[in-house]
Amino acid sequence: MTTRIGRAALIGAALLSTTSIAASAQTREELMEQHRGGTLRLVASAAGGTIDPQINYTAQYWQVMQLVYDGLLTFKKAAGEEGGVVVPDLATEIPEPTNDGKTYVFQLRDGIKFSDGTDVGVDDVVASFQRIFKISGPTSGTFYNGIVGADACLASPADCTLEGGVVGDEAARTVTINLVAPDPEFLLKISVPHAVILPAETPATDAGVNPIPGTGPYYFESYNPNESLVMARNPNFQEWSQDAQPDGYVDRIEYGFGLTDEAQVTAVQNGQADWMFDQPPADRLNEIGTQYAEQVHVNPLTAFWYAPMNTNLPPFDDVRVRQAVNYAIDRAALVQVFGGPVLAQPVCQILPPGFPGHEDSCIYTQSPGTTWTAPDMDKARALVEESGTAGQDVTIVVEDTTVSRGVGTYLQSVLTDLGYNASVNAISSNIQFTYIQNTNNNVQISVSQWYQDYPAASNFLNVLLSCASFHPGSDASINIAGYCNEELDARMQAAMELAVTDPEAANAEWAKIDQAFMEEAPMAPLFTPKAIDFLSTRVGNYVFSNQYKWVMSEAWVQ
Amino acid sequence: MSLPSEPVLAPAAEPAAADPARPAEGRGPWRTAWRRLRRNRSAMISLAVLLAVVALTLLAPAYAGWLGIDPFRSNLAGTWMIDGQSVPVMEPSTTGLGLGVTPIGPTWDLGGYFLGADNQGRDVAARLLYGGRNSLVIAGAATVLCLMLATLLGLVAGYMGGVVDMILSRILDVLWAFPVYLLAISLSIVLLTSAFTIGPVTITAGSLLLPIGIIGVIYVPYVARPIRAQVLTLRQSEFVLAAIGLGLPTGRILRKDVLPNLLPTLIVFVPILLALAITTESALSYLSIGVQPPDASWGTIIQDGQTLLYSRPWVALAPGLAIVVTVLALNVLGDAVRDALDARGHGR
């Protein structure tokens, strides 16, 4: 998931209480009777763009899309790591792959309706998969390109049929999906919002501000990006699986836009809002952490902040320079920029803690071992001297946000200490992410973030560092470092294939690949952030899922 | 935005003309103006304030050197001695949930962190001085650039007249039709993302030349239009017509007869433009499209302080006050200079 998405999620941090405070003694029915009703009021500084679930790629709206739409499968609406478990949603069960792992047959549930009252049918499922390509969805070429017929759809989106790839059987109410090759992550990929099921007649264009009917407990009642997004109870919703799509406690959810982060904090403090999307500003953290501690929830995120170094431009085309930067960075200091040790944790590897394939390891620290302890400036300076690159100009391109600028300013100091003539260029958040990807802009080093789309090691390593992710001259070249190592590419491919039969062995291999990449140091991992949720006093039953963050449908306000 | 009304002075022929009542004193128009200015107490106080600001900003390197700090380097893990005790410059919260990190506050001790630290642990007082230096350099250079371009355009348009005047005037009209800040922001965003080259000169993205050039250009119409109007009047004055009649070269007429008579107007523009340039530079830097980190200007320091308003308000207040004081002094001085040079006025 991209920075923008992540930025949303960026609101990081660690709950000191448990993630669910539901009174376990009471049954769900009793709780529902007791707490059902009311309006949940959310606030954010700005809207998150289109409400087309197959296009929107922001954490801000992925969080609410889960309340409105369903896929064949989804991630369990549960606390913690359990939130990364795939469960059947509109499908009755998770199918076992056949045909050497290339075919999945999904049985569709009966009796589910869209919010406009129409029944969910096989044709809706087939049309929804076609629509992913017809609208050139942001992940059509990366998540769903393994479906038979996808190549033709990517070449000519308007004529997409996915012939032989997604086949519906109306009589049996089954949908068969055929893949070109086995993909151990396929079930994860169809559990994200881009693969939700929409009515077959949904136009194959970006819905923009016009709501598309969904199957979840809420529907989008109105949307004005300059004002608010309002969700009301879906009258046609009947809970079929509490794990996949629990009914919501509140009747309405009103998401207001336009308040500054300072104003959002004050609104939540005063009970004028129930939750703020943006990260509380640095000067209010201590206040809310002391005076409003019971309303604050901090949770680890499977994400990381990093500094990609362009391996094709001097001085970072020399591996010794990249290693030197990794040695020189005081990651504990950078944690301060993000709000302190409660809100972030130093890292010096790519896969975040708790993620599949993660094994504690740090080679760029004093006394290399399992964790980062302190920078090693002597080694860093020696490497720079060896490289003979000291004195060169280096520009760090950062986002025009407090944290990104803070990280960039710190890196400028580090690079200056290493002997470079370093400067920082802060550019608008709207363009920085694409700007640093395009090789035409000759960005040497930048500051970025990556948040998981789904819990698989490839979602970090393969996406961020594979040769296939490097597209010179394109704004969509997520391999920002421009690093292409065919040997490691082959190992990643083998790990993905191994995951089909032996996920544990695959994860062990991913851990080795992570270390191998770090030896080449195409990037400097900085810290892994945590999510902070600041809630009003009336919000109860807080549940935080690793996949979707705060599960709003599980919260009550009365 | 609203700008001060354009200060059109009476044709400089008037200040150039000596007072026939007092020829014996031999006082020229410049000395007369200086005498009037000196009698203006507000102007003298403003001048003193400005000189003090300039002097303080010039002392920035000496102050940083005396403290033994580099105000452009992050000091996130640093410590500082206060009352014999070592305290962290960036102090993580130890109460409640332990959220947040608070920079060291004002010590009110010139020996270090007088105004506290910013969110990178840097000494705000030292940065304030360095930032002021950048703000004043940018404002000064932009003012000079603006006056040079405006004088050139005003002279050519007003003296040549005809088609040349029409074309140049329309260009100025179009430029002036853009809201000043919108134009400045647009130019900054376009130019800041990459270096650009003009002939043999390459201007890098973070160069101070960028805000200087942008601010210098956007105010050209503000100055050029009254200059042109004054040149039009001078073009019809007897001494210019006489010079033309004598067959003197145009260049000489412009240099010797027209330009000197524009000087009072240009001088009046100096403090006004300086004030405008300081506020514009601060606005651009506050929006991250002016001075680039780790360099500082008063605008960037306000931006740094914005996230510390609740806990460390002085980080934003100090540069804000510096801007207010400097711009106020420039405006008061500008009014006084206009009064002093206005030959229609009777002095004070």
XYZ file of C-alpha atoms in Angstrom, chain A residues 425, chain B residues 1 137-147 149 175-176 178-196 198 203-223 273 276-285 287-292:
74
model
C 13.943 19.440 -1.066
C -4.024 40.926 -0.937
C 19.131 39.001 2.110
C 16.260 37.653 0.048
C 14.164 40.757 0.658
C 17.066 43.083 -0.144
C 18.131 41.275 -3.289
C 14.547 40.908 -4.483
C 14.006 44.618 -3.926
C 17.080 45.537 -5.948
C 16.090 43.138 -8.717
C 12.533 44.442 -8.759
C 13.636 48.095 -8.869
C 13.591 45.580 -13.827
C 1.348 40.116 -14.801
C -0.421 42.370 -12.309
C -2.518 37.575 -11.214
C -2.988 37.631 -7.440
C 0.535 38.200 -6.151
C 0.664 35.199 -3.832
C -0.964 32.872 -6.320
C 1.648 33.797 -8.887
C 4.464 33.416 -6.375
C 3.213 30.025 -5.200
C 2.746 28.777 -8.745
C 6.221 29.843 -9.799
C 7.757 28.372 -6.666
C 6.081 25.005 -7.022
C 7.145 24.718 -10.646
C 10.718 25.846 -10.082
C 11.383 24.121 -6.771
C 11.035 20.583 -8.050
C 14.090 20.808 -10.251
C 17.077 22.916 -11.041
C 16.903 25.119 -14.098
C 19.561 30.268 -17.755
C 20.041 27.499 -10.269
C 19.566 24.506 -8.014
C 16.238 23.671 -6.414
C 17.208 24.805 -2.937
C 19.023 27.976 -3.975
C 18.139 31.295 -2.365
C 18.216 32.750 -5.867
C 14.842 31.169 -6.523
C 12.828 33.114 -3.931
C 14.859 36.203 -4.818
C 13.966 35.868 -8.490
C 10.337 35.027 -7.881
C 9.698 37.833 -5.417
C 11.707 40.265 -7.513
C 9.622 39.551 -10.592
C 6.120 39.442 -9.148
C 6.316 43.011 -7.817
C 7.727 44.528 -11.007
C 4.354 45.851 -12.244
C 3.706 47.438 -8.851
C 6.782 49.632 -9.347
C 9.274 46.679 -1.284
C 6.491 43.283 0.978
C 9.389 41.005 0.138
C 9.877 39.965 3.759
C 6.232 39.028 4.185
C 6.105 37.267 0.820
C 9.285 35.327 1.507
C 7.970 34.312 4.913
C 4.704 33.157 3.390
C 6.454 31.101 0.719
C 8.871 29.572 3.200
C 4.412 26.919 2.734
C 7.708 25.030 2.118
C 8.203 26.664 -1.259
C 10.696 29.305 -0.270
C 13.882 28.677 1.656
C 14.537 24.947 1.815
